[in-house]
Short mmCIF file of C-alpha atoms in Angstrom, two decimals:
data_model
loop_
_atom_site.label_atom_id
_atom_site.label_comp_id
_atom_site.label_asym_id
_atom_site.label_seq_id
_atom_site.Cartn_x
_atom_site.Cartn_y
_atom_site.Cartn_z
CA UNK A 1 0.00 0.00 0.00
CA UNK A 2 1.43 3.56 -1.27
CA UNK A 3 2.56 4.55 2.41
CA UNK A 4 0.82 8.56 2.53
CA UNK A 5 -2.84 6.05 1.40
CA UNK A 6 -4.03 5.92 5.10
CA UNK A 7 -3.47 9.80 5.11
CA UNK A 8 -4.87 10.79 1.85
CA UNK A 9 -7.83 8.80 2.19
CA UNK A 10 -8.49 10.14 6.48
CA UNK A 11 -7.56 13.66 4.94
CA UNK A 12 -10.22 13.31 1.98
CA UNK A 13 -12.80 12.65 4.27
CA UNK A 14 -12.29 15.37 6.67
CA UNK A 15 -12.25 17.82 3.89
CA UNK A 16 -15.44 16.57 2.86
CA UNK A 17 -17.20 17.02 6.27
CA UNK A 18 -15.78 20.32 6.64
CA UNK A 19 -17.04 21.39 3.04
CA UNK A 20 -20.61 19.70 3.59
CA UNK A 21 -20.68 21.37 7.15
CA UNK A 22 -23.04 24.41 7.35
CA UNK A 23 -22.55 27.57 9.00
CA UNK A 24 -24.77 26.06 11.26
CA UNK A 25 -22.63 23.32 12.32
CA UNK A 26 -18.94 23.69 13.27
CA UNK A 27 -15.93 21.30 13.84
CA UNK A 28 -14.65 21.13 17.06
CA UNK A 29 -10.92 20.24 17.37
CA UNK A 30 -9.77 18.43 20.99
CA UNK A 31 -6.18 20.05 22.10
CA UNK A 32 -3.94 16.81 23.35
CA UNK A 33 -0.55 18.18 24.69
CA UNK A 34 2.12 15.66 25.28
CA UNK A 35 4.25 18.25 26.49
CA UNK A 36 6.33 19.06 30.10
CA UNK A 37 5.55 22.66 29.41
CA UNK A 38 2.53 24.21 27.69
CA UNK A 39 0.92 27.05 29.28
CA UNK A 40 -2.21 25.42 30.14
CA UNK A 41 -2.02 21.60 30.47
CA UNK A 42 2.45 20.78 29.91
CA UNK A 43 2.86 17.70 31.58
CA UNK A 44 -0.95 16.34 31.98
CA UNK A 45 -0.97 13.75 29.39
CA UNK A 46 2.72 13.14 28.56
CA UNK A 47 2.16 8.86 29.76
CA UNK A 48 0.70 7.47 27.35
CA UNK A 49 -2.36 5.53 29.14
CA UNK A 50 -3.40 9.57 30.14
CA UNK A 51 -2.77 10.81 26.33
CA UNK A 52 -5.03 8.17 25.40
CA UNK A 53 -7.79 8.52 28.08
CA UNK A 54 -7.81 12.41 27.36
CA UNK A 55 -8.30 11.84 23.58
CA UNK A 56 -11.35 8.93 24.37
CA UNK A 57 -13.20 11.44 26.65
CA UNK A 58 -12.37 14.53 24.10
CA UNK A 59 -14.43 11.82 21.40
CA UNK A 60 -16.77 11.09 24.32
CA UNK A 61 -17.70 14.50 24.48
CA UNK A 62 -18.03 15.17 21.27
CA UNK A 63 -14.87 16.55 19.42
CA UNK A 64 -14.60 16.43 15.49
CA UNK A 65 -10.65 15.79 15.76
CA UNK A 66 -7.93 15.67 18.34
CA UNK A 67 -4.76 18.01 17.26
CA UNK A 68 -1.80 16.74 18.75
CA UNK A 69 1.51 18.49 19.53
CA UNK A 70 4.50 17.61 21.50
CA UNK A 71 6.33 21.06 21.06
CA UNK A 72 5.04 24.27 23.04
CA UNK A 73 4.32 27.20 20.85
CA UNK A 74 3.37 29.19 23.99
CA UNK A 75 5.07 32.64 24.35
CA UNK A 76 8.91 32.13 25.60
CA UNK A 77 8.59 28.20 24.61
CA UNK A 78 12.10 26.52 24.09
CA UNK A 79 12.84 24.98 20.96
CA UNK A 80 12.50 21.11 20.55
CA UNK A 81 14.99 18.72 18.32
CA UNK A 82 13.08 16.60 16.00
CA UNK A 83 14.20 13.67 17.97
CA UNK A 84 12.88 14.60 21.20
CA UNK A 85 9.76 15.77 19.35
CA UNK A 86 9.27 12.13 17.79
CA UNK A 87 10.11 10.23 20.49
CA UNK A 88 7.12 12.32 22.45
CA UNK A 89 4.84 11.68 19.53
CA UNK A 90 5.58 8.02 18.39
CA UNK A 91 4.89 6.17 21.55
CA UNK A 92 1.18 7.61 21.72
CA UNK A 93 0.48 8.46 17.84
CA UNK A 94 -0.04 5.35 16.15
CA UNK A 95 -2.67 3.98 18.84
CA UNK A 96 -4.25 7.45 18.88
CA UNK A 97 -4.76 7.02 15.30
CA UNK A 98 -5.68 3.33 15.28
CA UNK A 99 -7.96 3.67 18.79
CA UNK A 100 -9.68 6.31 18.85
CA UNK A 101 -12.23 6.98 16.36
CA UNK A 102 -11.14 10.23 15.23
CA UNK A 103 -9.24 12.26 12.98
CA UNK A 104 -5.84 13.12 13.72
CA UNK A 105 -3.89 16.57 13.13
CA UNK A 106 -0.64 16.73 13.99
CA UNK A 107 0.48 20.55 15.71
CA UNK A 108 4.40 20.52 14.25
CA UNK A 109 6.14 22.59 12.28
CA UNK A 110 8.85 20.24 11.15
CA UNK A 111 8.71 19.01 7.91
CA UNK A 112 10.04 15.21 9.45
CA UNK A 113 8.03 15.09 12.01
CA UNK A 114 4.80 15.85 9.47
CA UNK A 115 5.67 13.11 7.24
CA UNK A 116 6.08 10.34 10.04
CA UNK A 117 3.02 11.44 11.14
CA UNK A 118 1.28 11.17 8.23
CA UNK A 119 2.84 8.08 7.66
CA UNK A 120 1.25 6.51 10.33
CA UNK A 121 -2.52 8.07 9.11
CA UNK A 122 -2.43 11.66 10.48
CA UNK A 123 -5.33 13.66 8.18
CA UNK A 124 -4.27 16.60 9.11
CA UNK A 125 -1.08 19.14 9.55
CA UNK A 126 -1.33 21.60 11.82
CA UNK A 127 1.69 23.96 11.19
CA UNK A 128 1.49 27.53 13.47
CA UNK A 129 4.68 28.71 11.13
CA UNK A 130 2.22 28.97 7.68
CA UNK A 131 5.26 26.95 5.71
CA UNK A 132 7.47 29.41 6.92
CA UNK A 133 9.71 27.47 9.50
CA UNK A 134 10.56 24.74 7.25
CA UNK A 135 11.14 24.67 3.58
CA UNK A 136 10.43 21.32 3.15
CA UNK A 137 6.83 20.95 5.01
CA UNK A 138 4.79 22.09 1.59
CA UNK A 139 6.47 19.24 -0.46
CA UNK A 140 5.38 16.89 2.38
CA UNK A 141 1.89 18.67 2.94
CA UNK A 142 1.46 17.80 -1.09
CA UNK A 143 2.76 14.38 -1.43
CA UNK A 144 1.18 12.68 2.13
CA UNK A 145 -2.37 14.88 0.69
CA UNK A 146 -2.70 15.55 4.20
CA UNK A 147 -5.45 18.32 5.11
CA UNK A 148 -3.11 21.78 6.36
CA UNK A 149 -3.48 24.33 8.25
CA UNK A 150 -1.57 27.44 8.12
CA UNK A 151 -1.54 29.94 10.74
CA UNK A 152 -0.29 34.00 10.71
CA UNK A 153 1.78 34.80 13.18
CA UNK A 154 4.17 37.47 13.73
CA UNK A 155 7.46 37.52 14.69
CA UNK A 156 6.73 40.84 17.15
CA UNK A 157 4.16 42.54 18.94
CA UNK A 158 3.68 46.16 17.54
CA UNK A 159 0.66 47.99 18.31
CA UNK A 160 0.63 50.09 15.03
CA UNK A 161 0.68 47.14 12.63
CA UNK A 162 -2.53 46.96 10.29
CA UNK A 163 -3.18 43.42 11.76
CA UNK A 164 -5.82 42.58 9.08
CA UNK A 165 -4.22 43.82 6.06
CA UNK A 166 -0.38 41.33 7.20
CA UNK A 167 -2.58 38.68 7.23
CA UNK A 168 -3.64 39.22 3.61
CA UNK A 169 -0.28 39.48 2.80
CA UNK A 170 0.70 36.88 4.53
CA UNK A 171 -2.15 34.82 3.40
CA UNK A 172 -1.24 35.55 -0.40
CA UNK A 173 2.43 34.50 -0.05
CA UNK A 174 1.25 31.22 1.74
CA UNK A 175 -1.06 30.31 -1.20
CA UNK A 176 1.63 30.93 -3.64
CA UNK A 177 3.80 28.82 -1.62
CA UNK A 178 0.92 25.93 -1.81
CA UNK A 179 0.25 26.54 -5.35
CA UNK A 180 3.89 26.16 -5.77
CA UNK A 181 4.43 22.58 -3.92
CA UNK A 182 1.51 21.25 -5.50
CA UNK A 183 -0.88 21.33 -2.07
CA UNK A 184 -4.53 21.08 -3.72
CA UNK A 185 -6.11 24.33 -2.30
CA UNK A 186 -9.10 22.49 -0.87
CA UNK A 187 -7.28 20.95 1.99
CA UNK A 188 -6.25 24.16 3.13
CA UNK A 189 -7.66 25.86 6.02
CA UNK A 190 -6.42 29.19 7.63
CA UNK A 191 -5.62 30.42 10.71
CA UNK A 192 -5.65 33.88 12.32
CA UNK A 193 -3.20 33.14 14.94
CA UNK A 194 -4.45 34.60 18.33
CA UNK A 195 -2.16 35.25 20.52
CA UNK A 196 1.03 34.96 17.86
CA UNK A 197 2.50 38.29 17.90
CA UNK A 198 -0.25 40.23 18.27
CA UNK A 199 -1.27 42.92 20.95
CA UNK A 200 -4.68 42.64 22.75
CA UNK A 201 -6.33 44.69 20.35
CA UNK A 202 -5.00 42.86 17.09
CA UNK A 203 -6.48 39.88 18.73
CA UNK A 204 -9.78 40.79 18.95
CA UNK A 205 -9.22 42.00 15.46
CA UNK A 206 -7.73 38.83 14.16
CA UNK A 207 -11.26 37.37 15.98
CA UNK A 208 -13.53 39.49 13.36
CA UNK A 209 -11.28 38.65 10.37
CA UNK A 210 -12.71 35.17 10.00
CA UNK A 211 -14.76 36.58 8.06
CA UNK A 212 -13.11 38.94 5.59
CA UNK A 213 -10.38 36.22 4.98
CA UNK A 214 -13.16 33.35 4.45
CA UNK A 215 -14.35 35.58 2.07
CA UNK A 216 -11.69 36.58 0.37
CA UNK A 217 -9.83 32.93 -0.20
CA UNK A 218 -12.71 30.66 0.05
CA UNK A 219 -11.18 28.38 2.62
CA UNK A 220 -12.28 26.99 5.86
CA UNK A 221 -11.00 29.59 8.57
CA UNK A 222 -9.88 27.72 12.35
CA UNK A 223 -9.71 29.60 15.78
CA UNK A 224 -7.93 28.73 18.49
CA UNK A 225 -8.52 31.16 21.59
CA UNK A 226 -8.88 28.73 23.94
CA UNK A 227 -7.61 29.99 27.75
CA UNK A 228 -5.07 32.76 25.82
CA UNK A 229 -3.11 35.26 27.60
CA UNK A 230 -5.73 38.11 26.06
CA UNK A 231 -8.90 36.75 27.59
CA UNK A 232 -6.95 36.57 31.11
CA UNK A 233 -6.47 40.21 30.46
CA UNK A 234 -9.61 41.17 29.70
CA UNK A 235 -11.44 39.08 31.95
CA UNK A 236 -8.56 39.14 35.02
CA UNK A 237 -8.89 34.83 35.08
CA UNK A 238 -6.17 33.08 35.80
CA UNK A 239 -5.12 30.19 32.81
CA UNK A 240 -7.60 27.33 34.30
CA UNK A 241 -10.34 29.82 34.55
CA UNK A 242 -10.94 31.20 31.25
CA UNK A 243 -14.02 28.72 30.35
CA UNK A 244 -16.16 31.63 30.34
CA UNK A 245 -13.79 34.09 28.20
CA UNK A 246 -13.05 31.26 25.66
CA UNK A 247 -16.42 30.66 25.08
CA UNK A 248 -17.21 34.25 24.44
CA UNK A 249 -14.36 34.53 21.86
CA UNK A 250 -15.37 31.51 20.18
CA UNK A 251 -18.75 32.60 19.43
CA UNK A 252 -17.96 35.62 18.70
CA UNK A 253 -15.85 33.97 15.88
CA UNK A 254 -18.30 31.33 14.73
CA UNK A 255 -20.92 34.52 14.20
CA UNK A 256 -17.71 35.70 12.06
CA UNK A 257 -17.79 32.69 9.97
CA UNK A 258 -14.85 30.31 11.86
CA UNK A 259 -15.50 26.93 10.88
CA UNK A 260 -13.93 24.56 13.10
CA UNK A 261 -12.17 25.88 16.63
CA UNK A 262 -9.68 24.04 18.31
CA UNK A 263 -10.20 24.13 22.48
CA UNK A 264 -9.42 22.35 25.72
CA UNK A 265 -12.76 22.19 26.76
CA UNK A 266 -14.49 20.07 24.43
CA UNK A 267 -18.16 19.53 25.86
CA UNK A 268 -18.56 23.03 27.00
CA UNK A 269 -17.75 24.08 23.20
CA UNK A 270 -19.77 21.54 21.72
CA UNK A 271 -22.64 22.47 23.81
CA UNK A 272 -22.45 26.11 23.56
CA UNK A 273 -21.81 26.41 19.44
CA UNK A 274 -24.88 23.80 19.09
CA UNK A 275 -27.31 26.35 21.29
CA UNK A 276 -25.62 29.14 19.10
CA UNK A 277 -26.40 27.52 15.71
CA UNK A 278 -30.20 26.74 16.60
CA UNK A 279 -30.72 30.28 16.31
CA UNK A 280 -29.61 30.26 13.06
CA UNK A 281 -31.49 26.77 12.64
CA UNK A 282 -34.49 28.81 13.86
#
């Protein structure tokens, strides 16, 4: 069997449900960290048994898809060699993908990493560098046919930057780079990148773009707000308590036009964006 099949064909199919999914009816992506030091969970699920107990009760409850990463991306994270990365990954990654009866995305942005992961049946690519951190991830992103996301991020905070308008820039070069590699546009899905070099403001901002940049690409946009540094600042919550804030941002995105949103709290986010969309059902 061509070894990227098991990906292609998982990747095919969550394309299609994301296509066929309404405005009405949003994805909702389960966060597993098998990190020592994420901001909100490092070192919860790093065994294996609890990695694979988290990602049964994230299906439990409901979740589309659990993203998996094994290097922080938090503010101040420190860098991970691809070995160390793998060796995180492999022990719980092929009986996520072969247990639990979900999708799997894999949060890297190493080209190596991507491709063993897809090896073993990952659908999706999660990469919070947009094909910037790796030259080589868009040749694996087309030949595994993998689903990708690619996320805006800058490399600074500055207050004055027009927030929306770098992300169409951004967003332009990224497609060329995709068009380049061969990446067939409709597994693409874009990210805003809360909380990626962006001041409080711009992330409220990037929040209300979902809309202009669905529009303007015709892609699937994700969010990912879930217990962020900005909602503790707006709301004063401390990292565990930012349910409430999360939720807020969310929907305030899904009225935007996000399409699938990628949280800790699963069953609170299921529940809340399936009230949301009978009004829109109603």
């Amino acid at each position: 069997m061509e070894v990227f099949a098991k990906a292609r064909a998982a990747a095919d199919d969550l394309v299609a449900r994301i296509g066929a999914k309404p405005q009405v009816k949003p994805l909702v992506m389960g966060i597993l960290n098998v990190t020592p030091d994420s901001f909100s969970d490092g070192g919860r699920f790093v065994a294996v048994e609890a990695a694979l107990t988290h990602a049964r009760a994230m299906a439990a409850a409901g979740a589309d898809m659990v993203d998996i990463g094994a290097e922080s991306t938090r503010p101040g994270f420190v860098p991970v060699e691809e070995a160390e990365e793998w060796a995180r990954l492999e022990k719980v990654l092929a009986p996520l993908i072969e247990d639990v009866a979900l999708p799997v995305s894999i949060d890297t942005t190493k080209a190596a990493i991507a491709r063993r992961a897809a090896a073993l049946g990952a659908a999706m690519i999660n990469d919070v560098s947009g094909l910037r951190a790796d030259p080589a991830m868009a040749e694996v992103a087309a030949e595994s046919g993998a689903a990708l996301v690619v996320m805006h991020h800058c490399a600074e905070i500055d207050p004055d930057r027009d927030i929306v308008a770098d992300m169409f820039a951004f967003f332009d070069e990224t497609m060329e780079l995709a068009r380049a590699a061969g990446i067939a546009r409709e597994k693409i899905v874009l990210d805003p990148g809360v909380g990626f070099g962006k001041s409080l403001r711009q992330n409220l901002l990037a929040i209300d773009a979902c809309g202009p940049l669905g529009e303007k690409y015709g892609l699937p946009v994700l969010i990912g707000a879930s217990r962020k540094s900005f909602i503790g600042a707006l709301s004063g919550a401390p990292t565990q308590d930012r349910l409430a804030g999360t939720l807020a941002a969310h929907l305030r995105a899904f009225s935007r036009g996000a399409a699938i949103f990628r949280v800790h709290d699963v069953a609170e986010h299921v529940a809340a964006l399936n009230v949301w969309s009978e009004f829109d059902r109603a």
